């Protein structure tokens, strides 16, 4: 009986040596490596009332989450009696201010951020510009691809533009304005897809 068991016993010893040589250690004690890394949700568990409580015009702004743009609800103040051109500029400035503001606590928890810096202002068209031009105090080419995508997609989806998915922008020193378009590719990958732009002149 003992002789018959030797081959099996020898095989077990060889297997144990091989496992030890590979650095594999058998254990009967459960190992706790902690919770799995949390994933950015990019969606609020419930509507964030704190960002919508202020009276004003309901709008949407595009924040960054992960590698995409995500629309969130905001309000901007627009005085009664403003002309169409004046209203467009007021809405655009309100949107810029919202983009530059810190996301709410709930939005931060969901992973939202913004690449638009504070202090950017907007004015209406100059002589020779199309009537719906918005001139920024910062040159659009000087904005990061993320910030430009946020501005273009936010403006084009608001009363600051004509509602066709595009907006006409220019910087303070630009001689001509350009029409920027918010595309699906821009919303999905703003870091690698800048909004398409075409030069426009007043007809």
GROMACS .gro file of C-alpha atoms in nm:
model
  203
    1UNK     CA    1   0.000   0.000   0.000
    2UNK     CA    2   0.282   0.236   0.091
    3UNK     CA    3   0.463   0.171  -0.237
    4UNK     CA    4   0.150   0.250  -0.439
    5UNK     CA    5   0.108   0.588  -0.271
    6UNK     CA    6   0.462   0.707  -0.344
    7UNK     CA    7   0.397   0.835  -0.699
    8UNK     CA    8   0.098   1.040  -0.580
    9UNK     CA    9   0.293   1.174  -0.284
   10UNK     CA   10   0.586   1.263  -0.509
   11UNK     CA   11   0.353   1.447  -0.745
   12UNK     CA   12   0.211   1.656  -0.461
   13UNK     CA   13   0.558   1.751  -0.344
   14UNK     CA   14   0.660   1.860  -0.694
   15UNK     CA   15   0.343   2.070  -0.727
   16UNK     CA   16   0.409   2.238  -0.390
   17UNK     CA   17   0.765   2.326  -0.498
   18UNK     CA   18   0.642   2.472  -0.826
   19UNK     CA   19   0.379   2.685  -0.655
   20UNK     CA   20   0.633   2.814  -0.406
   21UNK     CA   21   0.873   2.898  -0.686
   22UNK     CA   22   0.605   3.100  -0.864
   23UNK     CA   23   0.540   3.308  -0.556
   24UNK     CA   24   0.190   3.169  -0.502
   25UNK     CA   25   0.107   3.120  -0.139
   26UNK     CA   26  -0.195   2.922  -0.032
   27UNK     CA   27  -0.405   3.077   0.242
   28UNK     CA   28  -0.727   2.994   0.414
   29UNK     CA   29  -0.768   3.346   0.557
   30UNK     CA   30  -1.004   3.575   0.359
   31UNK     CA   31  -0.814   3.880   0.231
   32UNK     CA   32  -0.979   4.224   0.232
   33UNK     CA   33  -0.830   4.463  -0.021
   34UNK     CA   34  -1.086   4.733   0.054
   35UNK     CA   35  -1.373   4.859  -0.161
   36UNK     CA   36  -1.336   4.887  -0.535
   37UNK     CA   37  -1.252   5.236  -0.665
   38UNK     CA   38  -1.566   5.445  -0.702
   39UNK     CA   39  -1.663   5.551  -1.053
   40UNK     CA   40  -1.768   5.904  -1.143
   41UNK     CA   41  -2.144   5.902  -1.179
   42UNK     CA   42  -2.178   6.211  -1.402
   43UNK     CA   43  -2.542   6.233  -1.300
   44UNK     CA   44  -2.711   6.381  -0.998
   45UNK     CA   45  -2.902   6.145  -0.772
   46UNK     CA   46  -3.184   6.402  -0.769
   47UNK     CA   47  -3.238   6.755  -0.908
   48UNK     CA   48  -3.008   7.007  -0.740
   49UNK     CA   49  -3.259   7.261  -0.610
   50UNK     CA   50  -2.983   7.491  -0.479
   51UNK     CA   51  -2.876   7.581  -0.834
   52UNK     CA   52  -3.231   7.649  -0.953
   53UNK     CA   53  -3.379   7.842  -0.659
   54UNK     CA   54  -3.288   8.191  -0.782
   55UNK     CA   55  -3.555   8.370  -0.988
   56UNK     CA   56  -3.476   8.435  -1.350
   57UNK     CA   57  -3.467   8.279  -1.694
   58UNK     CA   58  -3.426   7.899  -1.687
   59UNK     CA   59  -3.117   7.799  -1.886
   60UNK     CA   60  -2.879   7.506  -1.928
   61UNK     CA   61  -2.502   7.521  -1.905
   62UNK     CA   62  -2.256   7.252  -2.004
   63UNK     CA   63  -2.012   7.135  -1.736
   64UNK     CA   64  -1.735   6.879  -1.767
   65UNK     CA   65  -1.766   6.532  -1.623
   66UNK     CA   66  -1.509   6.268  -1.704
   67UNK     CA   67  -1.423   6.339  -2.067
   68UNK     CA   68  -1.766   6.467  -2.175
   69UNK     CA   69  -1.994   6.769  -2.152
   70UNK     CA   70  -2.305   6.734  -1.937
   71UNK     CA   71  -2.596   6.982  -1.931
   72UNK     CA   72  -2.716   7.113  -1.595
   73UNK     CA   73  -3.000   7.353  -1.511
   74UNK     CA   74  -2.937   7.713  -1.406
   75UNK     CA   75  -3.117   8.049  -1.402
   76UNK     CA   76  -2.991   8.388  -1.519
   77UNK     CA   77  -3.135   8.731  -1.448
   78UNK     CA   78  -3.251   8.936  -1.748
   79UNK     CA   79  -3.409   9.278  -1.675
   80UNK     CA   80  -3.749   9.341  -1.829
   81UNK     CA   81  -3.758   9.573  -2.127
   82UNK     CA   82  -3.418   9.478  -2.269
   83UNK     CA   83  -3.390   9.494  -2.647
   84UNK     CA   84  -3.327   9.178  -2.843
   85UNK     CA   85  -2.957   9.254  -2.884
   86UNK     CA   86  -2.926   9.368  -2.525
   87UNK     CA   87  -3.110   9.060  -2.401
   88UNK     CA   88  -2.877   8.833  -2.599
   89UNK     CA   89  -2.571   8.990  -2.437
   90UNK     CA   90  -2.723   8.977  -2.087
   91UNK     CA   91  -2.808   8.609  -2.128
   92UNK     CA   92  -2.459   8.535  -2.261
   93UNK     CA   93  -2.295   8.714  -1.968
   94UNK     CA   94  -2.515   8.529  -1.721
   95UNK     CA   95  -2.421   8.198  -1.882
   96UNK     CA   96  -2.050   8.284  -1.867
   97UNK     CA   97  -2.082   8.370  -1.499
   98UNK     CA   98  -2.255   8.038  -1.431
   99UNK     CA   99  -1.986   7.846  -1.620
  100UNK     CA  100  -1.714   8.021  -1.420
  101UNK     CA  101  -1.885   7.964  -1.084
  102UNK     CA  102  -1.792   7.669  -0.866
  103UNK     CA  103  -2.020   7.366  -0.916
  104UNK     CA  104  -2.254   7.300  -0.626
  105UNK     CA  105  -2.165   7.045  -0.358
  106UNK     CA  106  -2.392   6.786  -0.518
  107UNK     CA  107  -2.239   6.849  -0.860
  108UNK     CA  108  -1.886   6.819  -0.723
  109UNK     CA  109  -1.979   6.488  -0.562
  110UNK     CA  110  -2.108   6.368  -0.899
  111UNK     CA  111  -1.776   6.462  -1.061
  112UNK     CA  112  -1.871   6.788  -1.236
  113UNK     CA  113  -1.606   7.056  -1.303
  114UNK     CA  114  -1.562   7.361  -1.527
  115UNK     CA  115  -1.263   7.486  -1.725
  116UNK     CA  116  -1.406   7.836  -1.782
  117UNK     CA  117  -1.215   8.093  -1.580
  118UNK     CA  118  -1.366   8.388  -1.397
  119UNK     CA  119  -1.360   8.741  -1.531
  120UNK     CA  120  -1.451   8.684  -1.896
  121UNK     CA  121  -1.703   8.940  -2.019
  122UNK     CA  122  -1.911   8.959  -2.335
  123UNK     CA  123  -2.035   9.247  -2.549
  124UNK     CA  124  -2.243   9.276  -2.862
  125UNK     CA  125  -2.134   9.324  -3.224
  126UNK     CA  126  -1.908   9.597  -3.353
  127UNK     CA  127  -1.944   9.775  -3.686
  128UNK     CA  128  -1.910   9.518  -3.962
  129UNK     CA  129  -2.006   9.222  -3.740
  130UNK     CA  130  -2.316   9.010  -3.801
  131UNK     CA  131  -2.591   9.136  -3.570
  132UNK     CA  132  -2.590   8.826  -3.346
  133UNK     CA  133  -2.212   8.833  -3.283
  134UNK     CA  134  -2.093   8.796  -2.925
  135UNK     CA  135  -1.748   8.942  -2.857
  136UNK     CA  136  -1.560   8.794  -2.563
  137UNK     CA  137  -1.298   8.980  -2.360
  138UNK     CA  138  -1.076   8.674  -2.412
  139UNK     CA  139  -0.979   8.551  -2.756
  140UNK     CA  140  -1.159   8.220  -2.826
  141UNK     CA  141  -0.825   8.079  -2.949
  142UNK     CA  142  -0.676   8.145  -2.605
  143UNK     CA  143  -0.938   7.932  -2.428
  144UNK     CA  144  -0.864   7.569  -2.357
  145UNK     CA  145  -1.042   7.323  -2.584
  146UNK     CA  146  -1.259   7.225  -2.285
  147UNK     CA  147  -1.353   7.585  -2.201
  148UNK     CA  148  -1.426   7.672  -2.565
  149UNK     CA  149  -1.649   7.366  -2.599
  150UNK     CA  150  -1.835   7.462  -2.280
  151UNK     CA  151  -1.893   7.819  -2.401
  152UNK     CA  152  -1.995   7.723  -2.755
  153UNK     CA  153  -2.232   7.444  -2.651
  154UNK     CA  154  -2.384   7.653  -2.372
  155UNK     CA  155  -2.436   7.963  -2.589
  156UNK     CA  156  -2.567   7.770  -2.890
  157UNK     CA  157  -2.830   7.602  -2.669
  158UNK     CA  158  -2.963   7.932  -2.530
  159UNK     CA  159  -3.135   8.260  -2.607
  160UNK     CA  160  -2.787   8.405  -2.664
  161UNK     CA  161  -2.785   8.244  -3.010
  162UNK     CA  162  -3.027   8.166  -3.290
  163UNK     CA  163  -3.105   7.814  -3.170
  164UNK     CA  164  -2.948   7.633  -3.465
  165UNK     CA  165  -2.669   7.466  -3.269
  166UNK     CA  166  -2.415   7.737  -3.344
  167UNK     CA  167  -2.302   8.076  -3.212
  168UNK     CA  168  -2.101   8.360  -3.365
  169UNK     CA  169  -1.805   8.457  -3.146
  170UNK     CA  170  -1.506   8.688  -3.169
  171UNK     CA  171  -1.233   8.811  -2.942
  172UNK     CA  172  -1.160   9.174  -2.847
  173UNK     CA  173  -0.904   9.222  -3.125
  174UNK     CA  174  -1.049   8.997  -3.398
  175UNK     CA  175  -1.129   9.175  -3.722
  176UNK     CA  176  -1.388   8.916  -3.817
  177UNK     CA  177  -1.612   8.681  -3.626
  178UNK     CA  178  -1.645   8.305  -3.662
  179UNK     CA  179  -1.945   8.077  -3.639
  180UNK     CA  180  -1.876   7.792  -3.396
  181UNK     CA  181  -2.089   7.477  -3.395
  182UNK     CA  182  -2.158   7.241  -3.106
  183UNK     CA  183  -2.151   6.888  -3.247
  184UNK     CA  184  -2.207   6.546  -3.094
  185UNK     CA  185  -1.831   6.484  -3.119
  186UNK     CA  186  -1.756   6.804  -2.928
  187UNK     CA  187  -1.999   6.713  -2.650
  188UNK     CA  188  -1.859   6.361  -2.627
  189UNK     CA  189  -1.487   6.448  -2.643
  190UNK     CA  190  -1.431   6.821  -2.586
  191UNK     CA  191  -1.064   6.766  -2.509
  192UNK     CA  192  -0.984   6.627  -2.853
  193UNK     CA  193  -1.260   6.779  -3.069
  194UNK     CA  194  -1.272   7.159  -3.084
  195UNK     CA  195  -1.596   7.317  -3.212
  196UNK     CA  196  -1.583   7.361  -3.592
  197UNK     CA  197  -1.551   7.728  -3.685
  198UNK     CA  198  -1.611   7.922  -4.008
  199UNK     CA  199  -1.537   8.291  -4.063
  200UNK     CA  200  -1.844   8.507  -4.120
  201UNK     CA  201  -1.892   8.867  -4.226
  202UNK     CA  202  -2.186   9.101  -4.211
  203UNK     CA  203  -2.399   9.061  -4.522
   0.00000   0.00000   0.00000
